[in-house]
Short mmCIF file of C-alpha atoms in Angstrom, two decimals:
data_model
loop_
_atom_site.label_atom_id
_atom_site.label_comp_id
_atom_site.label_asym_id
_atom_site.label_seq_id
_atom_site.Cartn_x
_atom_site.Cartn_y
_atom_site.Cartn_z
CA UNK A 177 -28.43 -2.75 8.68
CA UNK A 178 -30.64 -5.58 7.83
CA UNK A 179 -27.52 -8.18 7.63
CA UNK A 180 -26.11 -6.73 11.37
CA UNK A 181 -29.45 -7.67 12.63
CA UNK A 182 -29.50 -10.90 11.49
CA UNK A 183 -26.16 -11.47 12.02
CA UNK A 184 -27.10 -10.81 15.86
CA UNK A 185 -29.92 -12.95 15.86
CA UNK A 186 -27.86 -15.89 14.62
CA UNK A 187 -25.60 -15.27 16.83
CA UNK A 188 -28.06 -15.55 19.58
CA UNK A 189 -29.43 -18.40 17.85
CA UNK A 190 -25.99 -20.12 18.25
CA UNK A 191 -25.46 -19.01 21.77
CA UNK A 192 -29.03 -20.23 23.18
CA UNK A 193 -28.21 -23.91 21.18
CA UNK A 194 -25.20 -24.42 22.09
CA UNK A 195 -23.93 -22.14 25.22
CA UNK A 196 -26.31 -23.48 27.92
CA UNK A 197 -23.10 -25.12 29.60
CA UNK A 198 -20.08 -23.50 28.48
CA UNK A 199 -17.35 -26.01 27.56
CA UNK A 200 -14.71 -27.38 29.93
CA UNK A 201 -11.60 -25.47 28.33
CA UNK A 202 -13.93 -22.20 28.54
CA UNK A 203 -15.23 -23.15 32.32
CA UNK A 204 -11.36 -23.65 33.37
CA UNK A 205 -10.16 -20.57 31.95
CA UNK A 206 -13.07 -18.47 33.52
CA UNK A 207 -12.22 -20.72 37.29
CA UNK A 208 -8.85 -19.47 36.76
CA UNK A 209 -9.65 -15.82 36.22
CA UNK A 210 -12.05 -15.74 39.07
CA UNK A 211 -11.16 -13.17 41.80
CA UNK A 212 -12.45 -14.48 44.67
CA UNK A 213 -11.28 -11.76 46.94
CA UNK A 214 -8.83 -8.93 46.89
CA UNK A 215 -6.97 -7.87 50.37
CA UNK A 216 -8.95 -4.98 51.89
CA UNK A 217 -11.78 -5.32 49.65
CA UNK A 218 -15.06 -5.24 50.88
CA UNK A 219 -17.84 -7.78 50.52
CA UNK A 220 -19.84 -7.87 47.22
CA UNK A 221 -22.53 -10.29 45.71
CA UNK A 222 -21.33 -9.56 42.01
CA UNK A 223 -18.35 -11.83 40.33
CA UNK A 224 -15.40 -10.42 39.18
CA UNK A 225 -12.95 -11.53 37.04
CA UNK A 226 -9.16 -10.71 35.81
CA UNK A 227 -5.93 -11.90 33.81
CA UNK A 228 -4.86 -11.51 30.42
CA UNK A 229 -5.57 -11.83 26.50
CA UNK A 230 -2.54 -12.68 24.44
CA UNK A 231 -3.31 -10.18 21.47
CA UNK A 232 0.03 -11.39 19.54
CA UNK A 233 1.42 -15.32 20.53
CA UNK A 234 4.54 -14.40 18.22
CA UNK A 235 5.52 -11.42 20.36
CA UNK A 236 4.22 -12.00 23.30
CA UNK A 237 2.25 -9.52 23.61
CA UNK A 238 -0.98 -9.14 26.58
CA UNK A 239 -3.31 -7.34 27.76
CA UNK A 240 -4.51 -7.31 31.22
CA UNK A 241 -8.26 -6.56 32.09
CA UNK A 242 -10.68 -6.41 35.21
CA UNK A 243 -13.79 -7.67 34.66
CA UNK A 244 -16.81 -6.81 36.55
CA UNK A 245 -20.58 -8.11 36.21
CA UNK A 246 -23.09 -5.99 36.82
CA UNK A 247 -24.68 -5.45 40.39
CA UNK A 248 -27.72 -7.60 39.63
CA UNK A 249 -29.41 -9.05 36.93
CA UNK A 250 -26.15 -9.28 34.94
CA UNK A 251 -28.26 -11.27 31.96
CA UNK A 252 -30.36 -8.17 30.74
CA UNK A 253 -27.35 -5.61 31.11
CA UNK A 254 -25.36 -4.72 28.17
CA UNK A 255 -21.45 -5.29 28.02
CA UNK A 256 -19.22 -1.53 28.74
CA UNK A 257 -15.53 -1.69 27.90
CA UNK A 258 -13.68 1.36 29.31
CA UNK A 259 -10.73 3.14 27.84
CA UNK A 260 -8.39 5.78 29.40
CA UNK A 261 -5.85 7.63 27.24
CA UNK A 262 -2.70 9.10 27.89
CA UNK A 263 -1.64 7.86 25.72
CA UNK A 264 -0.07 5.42 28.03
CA UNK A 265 -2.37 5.29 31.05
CA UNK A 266 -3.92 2.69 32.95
CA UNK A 267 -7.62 2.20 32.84
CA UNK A 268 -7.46 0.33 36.11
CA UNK A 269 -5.62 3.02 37.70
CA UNK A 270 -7.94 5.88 36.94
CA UNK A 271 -11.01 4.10 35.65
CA UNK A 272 -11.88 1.45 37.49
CA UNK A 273 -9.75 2.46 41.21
CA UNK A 274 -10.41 6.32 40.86
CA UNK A 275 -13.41 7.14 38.80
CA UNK A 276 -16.33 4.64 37.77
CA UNK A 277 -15.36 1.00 39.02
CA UNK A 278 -17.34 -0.38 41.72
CA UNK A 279 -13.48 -0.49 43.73
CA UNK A 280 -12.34 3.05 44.39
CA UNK A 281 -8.79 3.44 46.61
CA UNK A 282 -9.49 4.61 50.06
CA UNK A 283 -8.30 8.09 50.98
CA UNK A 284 -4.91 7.71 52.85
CA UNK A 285 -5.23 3.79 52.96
CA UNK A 286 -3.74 1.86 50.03
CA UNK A 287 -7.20 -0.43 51.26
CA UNK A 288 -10.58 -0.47 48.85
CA UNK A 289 -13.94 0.92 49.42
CA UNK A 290 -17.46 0.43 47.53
CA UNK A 291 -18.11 3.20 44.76
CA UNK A 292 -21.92 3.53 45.62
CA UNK A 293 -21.84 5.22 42.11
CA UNK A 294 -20.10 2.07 39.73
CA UNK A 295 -21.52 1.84 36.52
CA UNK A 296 -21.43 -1.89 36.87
CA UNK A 297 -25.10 -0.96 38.48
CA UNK A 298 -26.05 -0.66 34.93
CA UNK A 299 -23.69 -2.75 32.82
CA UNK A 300 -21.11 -5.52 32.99
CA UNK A 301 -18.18 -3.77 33.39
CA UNK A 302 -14.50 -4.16 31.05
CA UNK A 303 -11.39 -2.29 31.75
CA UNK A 304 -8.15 -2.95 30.06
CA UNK A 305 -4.81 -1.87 30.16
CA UNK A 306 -3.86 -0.57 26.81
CA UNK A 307 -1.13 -0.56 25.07
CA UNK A 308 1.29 -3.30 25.84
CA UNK A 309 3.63 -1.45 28.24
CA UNK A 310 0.71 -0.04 30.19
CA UNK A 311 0.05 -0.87 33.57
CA UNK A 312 0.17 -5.02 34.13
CA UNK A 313 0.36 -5.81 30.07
CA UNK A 314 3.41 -6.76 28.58
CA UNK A 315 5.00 -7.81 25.47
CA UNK A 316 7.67 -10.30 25.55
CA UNK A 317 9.20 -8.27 22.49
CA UNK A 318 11.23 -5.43 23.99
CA UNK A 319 11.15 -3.67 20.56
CA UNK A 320 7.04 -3.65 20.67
CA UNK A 321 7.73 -0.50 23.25
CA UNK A 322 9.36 1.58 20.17
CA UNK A 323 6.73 0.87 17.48
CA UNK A 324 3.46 1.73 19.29
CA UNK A 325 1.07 3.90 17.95
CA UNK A 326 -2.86 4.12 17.14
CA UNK A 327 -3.13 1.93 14.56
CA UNK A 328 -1.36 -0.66 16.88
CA UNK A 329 -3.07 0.15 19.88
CA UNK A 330 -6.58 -0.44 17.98
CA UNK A 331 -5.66 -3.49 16.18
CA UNK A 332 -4.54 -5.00 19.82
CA UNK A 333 -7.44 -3.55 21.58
CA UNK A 334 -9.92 -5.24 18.70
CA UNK A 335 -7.52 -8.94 19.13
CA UNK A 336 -8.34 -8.51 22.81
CA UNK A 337 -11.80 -8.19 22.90
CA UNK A 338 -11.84 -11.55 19.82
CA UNK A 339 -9.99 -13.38 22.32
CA UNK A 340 -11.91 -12.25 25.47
CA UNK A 341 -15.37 -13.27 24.10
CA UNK A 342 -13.96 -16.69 23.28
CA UNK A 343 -13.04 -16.92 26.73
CA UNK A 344 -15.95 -15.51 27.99
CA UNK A 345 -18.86 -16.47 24.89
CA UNK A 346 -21.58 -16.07 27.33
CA UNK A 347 -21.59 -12.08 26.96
CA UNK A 348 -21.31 -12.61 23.06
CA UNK A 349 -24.83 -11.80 22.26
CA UNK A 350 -24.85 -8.95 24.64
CA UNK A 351 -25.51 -5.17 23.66
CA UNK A 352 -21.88 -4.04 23.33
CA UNK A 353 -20.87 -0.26 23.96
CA UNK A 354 -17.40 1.61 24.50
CA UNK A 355 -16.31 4.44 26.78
CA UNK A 356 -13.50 6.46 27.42
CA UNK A 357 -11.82 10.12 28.54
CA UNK A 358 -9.21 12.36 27.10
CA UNK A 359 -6.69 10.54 24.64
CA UNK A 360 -9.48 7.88 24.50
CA UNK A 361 -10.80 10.32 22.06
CA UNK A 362 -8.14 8.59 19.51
CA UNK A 363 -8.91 5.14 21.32
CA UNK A 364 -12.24 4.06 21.39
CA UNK A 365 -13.47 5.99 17.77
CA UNK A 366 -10.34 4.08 16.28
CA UNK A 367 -11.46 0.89 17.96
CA UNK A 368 -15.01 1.05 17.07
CA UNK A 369 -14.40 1.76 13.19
CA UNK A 370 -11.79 -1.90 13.33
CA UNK A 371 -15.20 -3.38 14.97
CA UNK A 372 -17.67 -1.15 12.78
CA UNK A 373 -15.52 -2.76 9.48
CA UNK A 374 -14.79 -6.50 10.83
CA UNK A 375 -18.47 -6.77 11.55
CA UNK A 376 -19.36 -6.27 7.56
CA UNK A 377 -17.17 -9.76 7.23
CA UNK A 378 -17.32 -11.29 10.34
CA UNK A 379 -19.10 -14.81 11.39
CA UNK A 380 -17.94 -15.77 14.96
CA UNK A 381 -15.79 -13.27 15.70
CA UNK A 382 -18.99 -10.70 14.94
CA UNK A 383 -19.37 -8.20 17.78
CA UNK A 384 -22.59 -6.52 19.05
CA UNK A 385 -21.45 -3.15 18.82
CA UNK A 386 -24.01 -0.63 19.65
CA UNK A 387 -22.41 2.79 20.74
CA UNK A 388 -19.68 4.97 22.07
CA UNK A 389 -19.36 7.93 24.14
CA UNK A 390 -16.29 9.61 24.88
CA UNK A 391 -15.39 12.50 28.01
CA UNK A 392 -13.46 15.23 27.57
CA UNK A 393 -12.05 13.58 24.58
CA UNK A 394 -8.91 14.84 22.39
CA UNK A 395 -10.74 14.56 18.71
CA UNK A 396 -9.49 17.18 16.47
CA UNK A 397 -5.76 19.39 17.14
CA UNK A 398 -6.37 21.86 15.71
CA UNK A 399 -9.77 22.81 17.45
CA UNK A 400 -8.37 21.22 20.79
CA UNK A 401 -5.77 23.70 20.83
CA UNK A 402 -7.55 26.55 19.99
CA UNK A 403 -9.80 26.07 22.62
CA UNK A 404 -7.01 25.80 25.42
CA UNK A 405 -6.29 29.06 25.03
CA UNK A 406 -10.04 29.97 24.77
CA UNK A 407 -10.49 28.38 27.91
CA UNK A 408 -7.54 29.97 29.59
CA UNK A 409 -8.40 33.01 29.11
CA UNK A 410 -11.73 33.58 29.68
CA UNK A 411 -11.40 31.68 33.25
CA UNK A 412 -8.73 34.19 34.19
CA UNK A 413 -6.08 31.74 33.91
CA UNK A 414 -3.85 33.93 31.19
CA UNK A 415 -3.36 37.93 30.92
CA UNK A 416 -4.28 39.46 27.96
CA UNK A 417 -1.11 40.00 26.63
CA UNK A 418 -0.56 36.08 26.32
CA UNK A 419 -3.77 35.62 25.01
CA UNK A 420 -2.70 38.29 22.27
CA UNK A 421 0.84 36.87 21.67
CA UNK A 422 -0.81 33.42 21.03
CA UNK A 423 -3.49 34.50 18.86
CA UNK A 424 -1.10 36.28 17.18
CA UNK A 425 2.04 34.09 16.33
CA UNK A 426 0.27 30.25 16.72
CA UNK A 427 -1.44 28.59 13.92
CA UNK A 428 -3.12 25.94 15.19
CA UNK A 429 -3.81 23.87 11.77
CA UNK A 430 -0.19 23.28 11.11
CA UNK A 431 2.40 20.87 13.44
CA UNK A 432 5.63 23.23 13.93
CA UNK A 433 5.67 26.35 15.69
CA UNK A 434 7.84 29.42 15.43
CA UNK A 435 9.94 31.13 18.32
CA UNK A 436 7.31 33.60 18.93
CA UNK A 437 4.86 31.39 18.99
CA UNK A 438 6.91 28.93 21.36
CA UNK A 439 7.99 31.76 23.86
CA UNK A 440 4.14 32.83 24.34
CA UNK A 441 3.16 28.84 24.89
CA UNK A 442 5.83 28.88 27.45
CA UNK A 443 4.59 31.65 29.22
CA UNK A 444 0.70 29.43 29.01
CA UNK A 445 2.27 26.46 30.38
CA UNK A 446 3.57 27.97 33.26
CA UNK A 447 0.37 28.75 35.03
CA UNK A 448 0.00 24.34 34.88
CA UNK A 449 2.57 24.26 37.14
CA UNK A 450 1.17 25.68 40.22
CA UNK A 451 -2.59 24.68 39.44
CA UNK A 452 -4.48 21.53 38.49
CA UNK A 453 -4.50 22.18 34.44
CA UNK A 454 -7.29 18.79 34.62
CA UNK A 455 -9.52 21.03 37.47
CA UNK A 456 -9.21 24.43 37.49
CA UNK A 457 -10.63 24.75 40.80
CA UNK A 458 -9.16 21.75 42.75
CA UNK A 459 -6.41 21.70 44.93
CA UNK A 460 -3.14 20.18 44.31
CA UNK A 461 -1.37 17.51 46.39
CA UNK A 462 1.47 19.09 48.72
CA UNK A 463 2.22 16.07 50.32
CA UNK A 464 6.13 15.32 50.67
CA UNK A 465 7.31 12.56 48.11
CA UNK A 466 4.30 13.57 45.45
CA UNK A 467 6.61 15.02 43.27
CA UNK A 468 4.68 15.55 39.52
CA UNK A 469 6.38 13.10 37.18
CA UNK A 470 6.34 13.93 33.73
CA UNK A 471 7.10 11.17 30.82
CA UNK A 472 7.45 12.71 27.22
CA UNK A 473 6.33 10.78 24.66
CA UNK A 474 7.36 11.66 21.06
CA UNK A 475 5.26 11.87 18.33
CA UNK A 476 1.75 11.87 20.13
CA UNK A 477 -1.30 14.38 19.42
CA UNK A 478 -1.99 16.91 19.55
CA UNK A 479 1.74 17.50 17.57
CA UNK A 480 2.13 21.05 18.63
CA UNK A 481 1.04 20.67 22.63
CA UNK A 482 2.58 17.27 22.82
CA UNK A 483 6.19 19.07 23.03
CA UNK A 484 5.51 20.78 26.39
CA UNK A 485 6.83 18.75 29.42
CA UNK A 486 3.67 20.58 31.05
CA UNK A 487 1.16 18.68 28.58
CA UNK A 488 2.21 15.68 30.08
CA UNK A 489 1.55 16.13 33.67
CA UNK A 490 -1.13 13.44 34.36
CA UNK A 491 -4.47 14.06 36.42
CA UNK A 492 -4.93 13.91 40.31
CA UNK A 493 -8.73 13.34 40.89
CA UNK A 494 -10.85 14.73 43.83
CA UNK A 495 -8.05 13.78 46.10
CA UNK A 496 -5.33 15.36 44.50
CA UNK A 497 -2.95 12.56 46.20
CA UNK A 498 -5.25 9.85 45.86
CA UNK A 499 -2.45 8.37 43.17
CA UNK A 500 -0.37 8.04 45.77
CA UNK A 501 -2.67 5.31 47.70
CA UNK A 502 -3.33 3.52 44.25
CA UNK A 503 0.44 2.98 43.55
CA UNK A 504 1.08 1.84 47.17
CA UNK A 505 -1.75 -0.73 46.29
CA UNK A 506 -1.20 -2.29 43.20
CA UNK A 507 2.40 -2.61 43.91
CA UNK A 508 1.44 -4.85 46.61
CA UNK A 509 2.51 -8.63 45.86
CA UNK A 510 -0.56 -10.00 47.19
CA UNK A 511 -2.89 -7.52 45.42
CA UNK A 512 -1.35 -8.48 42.09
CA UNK A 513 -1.43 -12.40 43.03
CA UNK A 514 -4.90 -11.77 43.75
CA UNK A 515 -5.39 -10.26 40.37
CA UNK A 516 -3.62 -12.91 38.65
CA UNK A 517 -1.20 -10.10 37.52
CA UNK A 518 2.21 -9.19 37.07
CA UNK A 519 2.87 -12.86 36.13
CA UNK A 520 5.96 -12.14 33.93
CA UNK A 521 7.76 -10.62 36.88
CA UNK A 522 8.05 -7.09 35.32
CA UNK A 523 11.02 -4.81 35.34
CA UNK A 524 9.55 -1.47 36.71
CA UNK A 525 6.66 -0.87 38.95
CA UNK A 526 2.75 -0.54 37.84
CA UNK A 527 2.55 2.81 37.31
CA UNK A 528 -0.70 4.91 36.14
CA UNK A 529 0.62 6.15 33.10
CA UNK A 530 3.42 3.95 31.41
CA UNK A 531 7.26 4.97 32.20
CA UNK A 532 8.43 1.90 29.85
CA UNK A 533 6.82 4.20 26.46
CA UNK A 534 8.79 6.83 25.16
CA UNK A 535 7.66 6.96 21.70
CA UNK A 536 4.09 7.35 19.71
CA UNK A 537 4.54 6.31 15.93
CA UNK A 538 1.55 7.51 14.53
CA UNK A 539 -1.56 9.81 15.58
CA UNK A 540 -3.85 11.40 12.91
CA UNK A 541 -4.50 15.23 13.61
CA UNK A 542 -8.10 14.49 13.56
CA UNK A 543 -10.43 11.32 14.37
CA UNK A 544 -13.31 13.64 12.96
CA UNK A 545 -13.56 11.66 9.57
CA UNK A 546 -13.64 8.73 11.57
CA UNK A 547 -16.65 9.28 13.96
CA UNK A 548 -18.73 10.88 10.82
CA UNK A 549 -18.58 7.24 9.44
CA UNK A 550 -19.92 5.45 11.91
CA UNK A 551 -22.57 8.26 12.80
CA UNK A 552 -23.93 7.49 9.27
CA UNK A 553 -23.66 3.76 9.84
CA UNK A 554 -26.01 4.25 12.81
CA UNK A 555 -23.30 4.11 15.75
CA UNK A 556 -24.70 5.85 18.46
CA UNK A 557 -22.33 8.46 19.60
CA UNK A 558 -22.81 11.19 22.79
CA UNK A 559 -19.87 12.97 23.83
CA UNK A 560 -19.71 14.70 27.01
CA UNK A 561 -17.62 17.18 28.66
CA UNK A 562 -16.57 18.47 32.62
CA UNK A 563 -16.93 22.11 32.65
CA UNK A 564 -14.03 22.50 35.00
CA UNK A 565 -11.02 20.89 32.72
CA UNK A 566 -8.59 23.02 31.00
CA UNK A 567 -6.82 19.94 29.32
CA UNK A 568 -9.37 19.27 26.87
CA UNK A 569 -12.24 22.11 28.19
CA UNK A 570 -15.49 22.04 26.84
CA UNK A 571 -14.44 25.23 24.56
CA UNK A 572 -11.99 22.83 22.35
CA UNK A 573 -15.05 20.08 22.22
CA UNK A 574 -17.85 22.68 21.02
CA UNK A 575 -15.32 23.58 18.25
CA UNK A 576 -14.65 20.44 17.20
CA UNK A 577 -18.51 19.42 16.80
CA UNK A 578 -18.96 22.22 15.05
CA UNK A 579 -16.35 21.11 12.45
CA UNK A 580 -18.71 17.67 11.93
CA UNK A 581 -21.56 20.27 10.71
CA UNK A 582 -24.52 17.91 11.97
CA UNK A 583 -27.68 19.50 12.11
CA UNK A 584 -29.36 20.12 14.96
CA UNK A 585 -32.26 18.41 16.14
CA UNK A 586 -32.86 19.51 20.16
CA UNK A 587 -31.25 23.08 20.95
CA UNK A 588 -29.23 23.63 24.05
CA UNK A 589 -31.10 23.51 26.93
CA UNK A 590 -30.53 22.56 30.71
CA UNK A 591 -30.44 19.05 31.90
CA UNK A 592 -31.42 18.00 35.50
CA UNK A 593 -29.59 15.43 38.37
CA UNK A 594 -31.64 15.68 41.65
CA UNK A 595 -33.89 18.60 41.37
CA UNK A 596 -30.13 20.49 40.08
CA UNK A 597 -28.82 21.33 36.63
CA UNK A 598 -26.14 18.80 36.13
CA UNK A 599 -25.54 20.47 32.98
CA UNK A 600 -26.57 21.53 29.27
CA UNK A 601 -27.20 19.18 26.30
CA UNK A 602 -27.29 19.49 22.97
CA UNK A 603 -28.56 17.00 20.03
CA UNK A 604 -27.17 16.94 16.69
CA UNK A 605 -28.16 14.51 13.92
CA UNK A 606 -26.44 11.60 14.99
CA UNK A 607 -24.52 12.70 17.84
CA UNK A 608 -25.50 14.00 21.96
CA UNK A 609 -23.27 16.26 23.44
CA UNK A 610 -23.89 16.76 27.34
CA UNK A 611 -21.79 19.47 29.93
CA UNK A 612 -21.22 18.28 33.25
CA UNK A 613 -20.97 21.56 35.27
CA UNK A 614 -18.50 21.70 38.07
CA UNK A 615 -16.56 18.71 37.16
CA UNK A 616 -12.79 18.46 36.07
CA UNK A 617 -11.43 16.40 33.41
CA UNK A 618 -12.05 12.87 35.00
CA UNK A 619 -16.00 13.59 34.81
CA UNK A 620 -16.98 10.40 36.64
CA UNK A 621 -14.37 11.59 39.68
CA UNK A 622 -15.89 15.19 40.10
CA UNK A 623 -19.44 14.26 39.52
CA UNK A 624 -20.14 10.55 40.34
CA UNK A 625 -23.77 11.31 40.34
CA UNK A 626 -23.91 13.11 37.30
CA UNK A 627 -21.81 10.20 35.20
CA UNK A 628 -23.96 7.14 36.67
CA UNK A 629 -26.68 9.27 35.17
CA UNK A 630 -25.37 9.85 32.13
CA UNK A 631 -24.38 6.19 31.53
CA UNK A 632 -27.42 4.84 32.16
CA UNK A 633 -29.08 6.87 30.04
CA UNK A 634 -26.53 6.68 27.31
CA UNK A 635 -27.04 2.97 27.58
CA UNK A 636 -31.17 2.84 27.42
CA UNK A 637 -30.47 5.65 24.24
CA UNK A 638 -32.62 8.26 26.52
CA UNK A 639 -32.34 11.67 26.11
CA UNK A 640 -31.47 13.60 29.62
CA UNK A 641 -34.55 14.44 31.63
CA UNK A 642 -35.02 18.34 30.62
CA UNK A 643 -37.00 19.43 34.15
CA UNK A 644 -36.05 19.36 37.75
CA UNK A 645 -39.44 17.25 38.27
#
């Protein structure tokens, strides 16, 4: 611990000396990133920033981001990168337009309004659109699409952020955390063990890495799945009798099924079809021409799940047709030459989750081992989970704690937003676990409140206030 900290004060060292005016291939880079305006955006006083980071010059492979600073006093605010999963979904889509970005997609109107809940109020704010073939990023290598996986989605993820503090060095010193939701919970552990292990070598690329937290984050399969049908069935979702037959014929700690165990999953799935399987209790969008699209990709985690066209549906938010409105928007030519995106001239539409991947090369059936390490290398690392989801409920994540086997420092107890409970917390040795009740998988969506809350206090490394006073 002793060489990170000096590692960070050299760094700052180096930054103070020698960043005071940023360089004129640096300045030109950031002038052309700028986003001065975007149509039917509102008025802000913050900058804003987008384009891409070529993560592989022999491919041609890049990744697009929107970059955000924070509301005021940008200096003193740490540096948040946001992940969503998928694996194959956009973090600009459902992050930054739909859940936590200070833009959110007006109901009805492919237009913008202000998200009086952003969590660029207490961070600069990072989205990216991860892996190549998601979203705006592209690879000029059409054979990149087949060979995706974690292990390349990490080690592109980690080039990014290399190539995005040498464009933008000024935030190099700054307090650097991830975030994330749902397949994240393979994405940002992943990517902060290739920082975690860089670091121990690294010089100027060296990163400030502080923390993580993850929402409603796939971690472990076997646990995951277990708790599905947990979930299921003790909100009424499944009868007994398909409870049974699951418990009965499904082993969760192995990847193949049998037919008995298939037919009762069957049977599961097809309550997901006429209810939200990311909010239980939300309605579904009956508009005409909102059709539920459903891309399989092979070979992703959870193994077992994964093989279920119903796994794949994707998430509709508060406004279950609110995708709808997104689409319609960043399809629009001069959104995107706003942006500075779409400069390739794709071959398909932006999407939210990725039509152009098929295929998933590798996925380990547990990132447990993974966030144990960098708990003992002093990461810090809360967790939190909507109450309301029944795609990765908060059943599956208690389970899959438990499997770390921390001790326990605070005992559950209630934790307060507005005079309210917003939820329970827990503290393990290493590790903060916090329920959001009443929201849906997309935490930040169902409870903006709640989420700003528990950014900023994941950010200041404060527990939860404990009383409604």
């Amino acid at each position: 611990m002793g060489e990170i900290f000096l590692s960070s004060l050299l760094i700052l060292f180096l930054f103070t000396a020698n960043s005071i005016e940023l360089d004129y291939e640096v300045s030109t880079h950031q002038a052309a990133d700028r986003v001065t305006k975007l149509p039917g955006q509102p008025p802000v006083k913050f900058r804003q920033y987008s384009g891409y980071i070529t993560v592989n010059q022999s491919h041609g492979r890049a990744l697009f981001y929107w970059f955000f600073e924070a509301q005021d006093e940008a200096s003193k605010k740490p540096l948040l990168l946001w992940l969503n999963g998928g694996p194959g979904c956009s973090s600009i889509g459902y992050g930054e337009a739909e859940e936590l970005g200070p833009f959110l997609i007006r109901k009805g109107i492919p237009e913008l309004k202000l998200n009086e809940f952003s969590w660029n109020k207490y961070a600069n704010l990072l989205f990216v659109e991860s892996p190549v073939g998601v979203g705006f990023s592209y690879t000029n290598t059409s054979s990149d699409l087949q060979h995706l996986g974690d292990a390349v989605t990490a080690n592109d993820s980690y080039a990014f952020l290399v190539g995005w503090f040498k464009r933008f060095p000024q935030y190099k010193p700054f307090e650097f955390y991830i975030a994330g939701e749902s397949y994240a919970g393979h994405y940002v552990p992943q990517l902060a063990n290739k920082i975690f292990d860089a670091n121990k070598e690294a010089k100027e690329n060296y990163i400030n890495f502080k923390g993580f937290m993850i929402g409603n984050a796939l971690m472990d399969d076997e646990t995951d799945q277990t708790g599905m049908i947990d979930y299921a069935w003790d909100h009424a979702v499944i009868s007994d009798q398909v409870y049974r037959d699951i418990k009965i014929t499904c082993n969760f700690s192995i990847e193949h099924d049998n037919d008995s165990c298939s037919a009762a999953l069957d049977r599961y799935f097809q309550v997901y079809n006429i209810i939200d399987m990311y909010s239980l209790y939300a309605p579904v969008c009956v508009e005409k021409n909102t059709a539920k699209r459903f891309t399989m990709i092979e070979g992703v985690a959870p193994k077992l799940f994964s093989k279920y066209r119903e796994w794949h549906q994707k998430p509709a938010g508060y406004d279950p047709c609110v995708e709808t409105y997104t689409e319609i928007y960043f399809n629009r030519p001069d959104v995107q030459e706003a942006l500075h995106a779409n400069i390739t001239k794709l071959g398909y539409n932006w999407t939210h989750c990725s039509d152009a991947i098929e295929k998933w090369n590798d996925a380990p059936a547990s990132v447990l081992p993974i966030i144990r390490k960098l708990i003992n290398g002093g990461i810090r690392v809360w967790v939190y989970s909507g109450d309301t989801d029944g795609r990765i409920p908060v059943t599956s994540t208690r389970l899959t704690l438990r499997k770390l086997g921390l001790n326990t420092t605070q005992e559950w107890k209630p934790w307060y937003n507005r005079q309210q409970v917003g939820g329970w917390t827990i503290i393990f040795d290493g590790l903060t676990f916090i329920t959001v009740r009443g929201a849906g998988h997309q935490v930040p969506t169902f409870a903006p409140r709640q989420a700003q809350q528990i950014v900023s206090h994941f950010l200041a490394n404060q527990q939860l206030p404990s009383s409604s006073f």
